[in-house]
XYZ file of C-alpha atoms in Angstrom:
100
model
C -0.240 -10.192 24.329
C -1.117 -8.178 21.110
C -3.514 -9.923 19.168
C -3.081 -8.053 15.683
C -2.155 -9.950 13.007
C -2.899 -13.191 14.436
C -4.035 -14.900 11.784
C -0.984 -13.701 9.361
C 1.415 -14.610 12.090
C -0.228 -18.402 12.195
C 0.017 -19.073 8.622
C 3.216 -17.248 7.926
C 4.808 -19.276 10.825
C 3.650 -22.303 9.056
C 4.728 -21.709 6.048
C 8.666 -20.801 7.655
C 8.307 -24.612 9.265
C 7.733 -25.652 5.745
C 10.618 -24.035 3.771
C 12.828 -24.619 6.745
C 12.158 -28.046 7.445
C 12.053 -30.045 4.098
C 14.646 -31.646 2.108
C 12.699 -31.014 -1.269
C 13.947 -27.945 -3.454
C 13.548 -24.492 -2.576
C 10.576 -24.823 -5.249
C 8.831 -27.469 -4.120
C 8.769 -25.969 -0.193
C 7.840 -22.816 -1.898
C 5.169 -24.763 -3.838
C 4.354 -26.246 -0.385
C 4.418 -23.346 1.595
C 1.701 -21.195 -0.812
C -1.521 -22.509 0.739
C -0.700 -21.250 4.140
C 0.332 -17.880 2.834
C -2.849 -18.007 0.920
C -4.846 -17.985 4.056
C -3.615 -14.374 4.751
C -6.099 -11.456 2.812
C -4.277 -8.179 2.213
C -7.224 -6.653 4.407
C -5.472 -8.006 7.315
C -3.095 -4.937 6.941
C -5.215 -2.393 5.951
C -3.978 0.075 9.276
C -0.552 -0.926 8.236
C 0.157 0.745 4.550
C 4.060 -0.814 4.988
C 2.765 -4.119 5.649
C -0.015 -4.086 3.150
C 2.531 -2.994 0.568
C 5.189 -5.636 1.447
C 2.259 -8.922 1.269
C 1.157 -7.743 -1.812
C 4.995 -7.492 -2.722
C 5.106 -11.201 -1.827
C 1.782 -12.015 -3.742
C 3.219 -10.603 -6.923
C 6.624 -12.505 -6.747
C 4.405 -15.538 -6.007
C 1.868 -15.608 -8.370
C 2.277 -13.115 -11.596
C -1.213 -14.109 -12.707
C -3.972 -13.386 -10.190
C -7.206 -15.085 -11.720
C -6.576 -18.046 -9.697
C -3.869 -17.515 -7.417
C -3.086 -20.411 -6.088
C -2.541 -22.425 -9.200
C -0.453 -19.796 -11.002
C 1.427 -19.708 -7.507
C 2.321 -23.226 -8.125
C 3.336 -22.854 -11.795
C 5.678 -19.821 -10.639
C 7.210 -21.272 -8.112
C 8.049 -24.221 -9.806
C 9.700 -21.786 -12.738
C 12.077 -19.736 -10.395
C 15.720 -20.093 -10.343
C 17.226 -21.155 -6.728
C 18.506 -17.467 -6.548
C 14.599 -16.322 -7.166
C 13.282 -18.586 -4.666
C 15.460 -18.095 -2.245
C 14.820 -14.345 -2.558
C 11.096 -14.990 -2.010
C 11.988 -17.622 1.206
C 14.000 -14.558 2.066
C 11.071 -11.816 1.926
C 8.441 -14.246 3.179
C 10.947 -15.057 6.451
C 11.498 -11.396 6.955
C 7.915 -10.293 6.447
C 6.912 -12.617 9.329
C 9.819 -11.002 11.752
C 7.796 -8.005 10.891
C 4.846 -9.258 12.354
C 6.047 -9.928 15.170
């Protein structure tokens, strides 16, 4: 079994059982699902420019503010309309078919 991307393919599969599995708003799951997608560094994809490119795609529709990602990930998130979320759910769903 290939062992690249291991770590992305953990947290990003944890973060699909998340927005996939509660009843809260696309928001809040999004909200919810940010600290496992959080445990992925763009370095992880540094032999893959496409990949690279497409996390840090996912980063920046996450979190406009980078100082302190995490928090401004939450206060974006919780911002978004259904259609913007949803988007995002969409991108971070297909990113980890990617990995795969």
């Amino acid at each position: 079994m290939d062992e690249i991307y291991t770590n992305a393919r953990e947290q990003f599969f944890a973060a699909i059982r998340i927005l996939a599995s509660s009843p809260d708003s696309i928001q809040t799951r999004l909200i919810d699902a940010t600290p496992r997608i959080l445990q992925v560094t763009i370095d992880e994809f540094e032999s893959a420019h496409e990949l690279k490119i497409r996390f840090a795609r996912i980063l920046d529709l996450l979190a406009v503010d980078q100082d302190d990602i995490a928090t401004a990930a939450v206060e974006t998130a919780a911002h978004m309309t259904d259609f913007e979320a949803t988007k995002l759910a969409d991108l971070i769903c297909d990113f980890f078919s990617d990995l795969e």
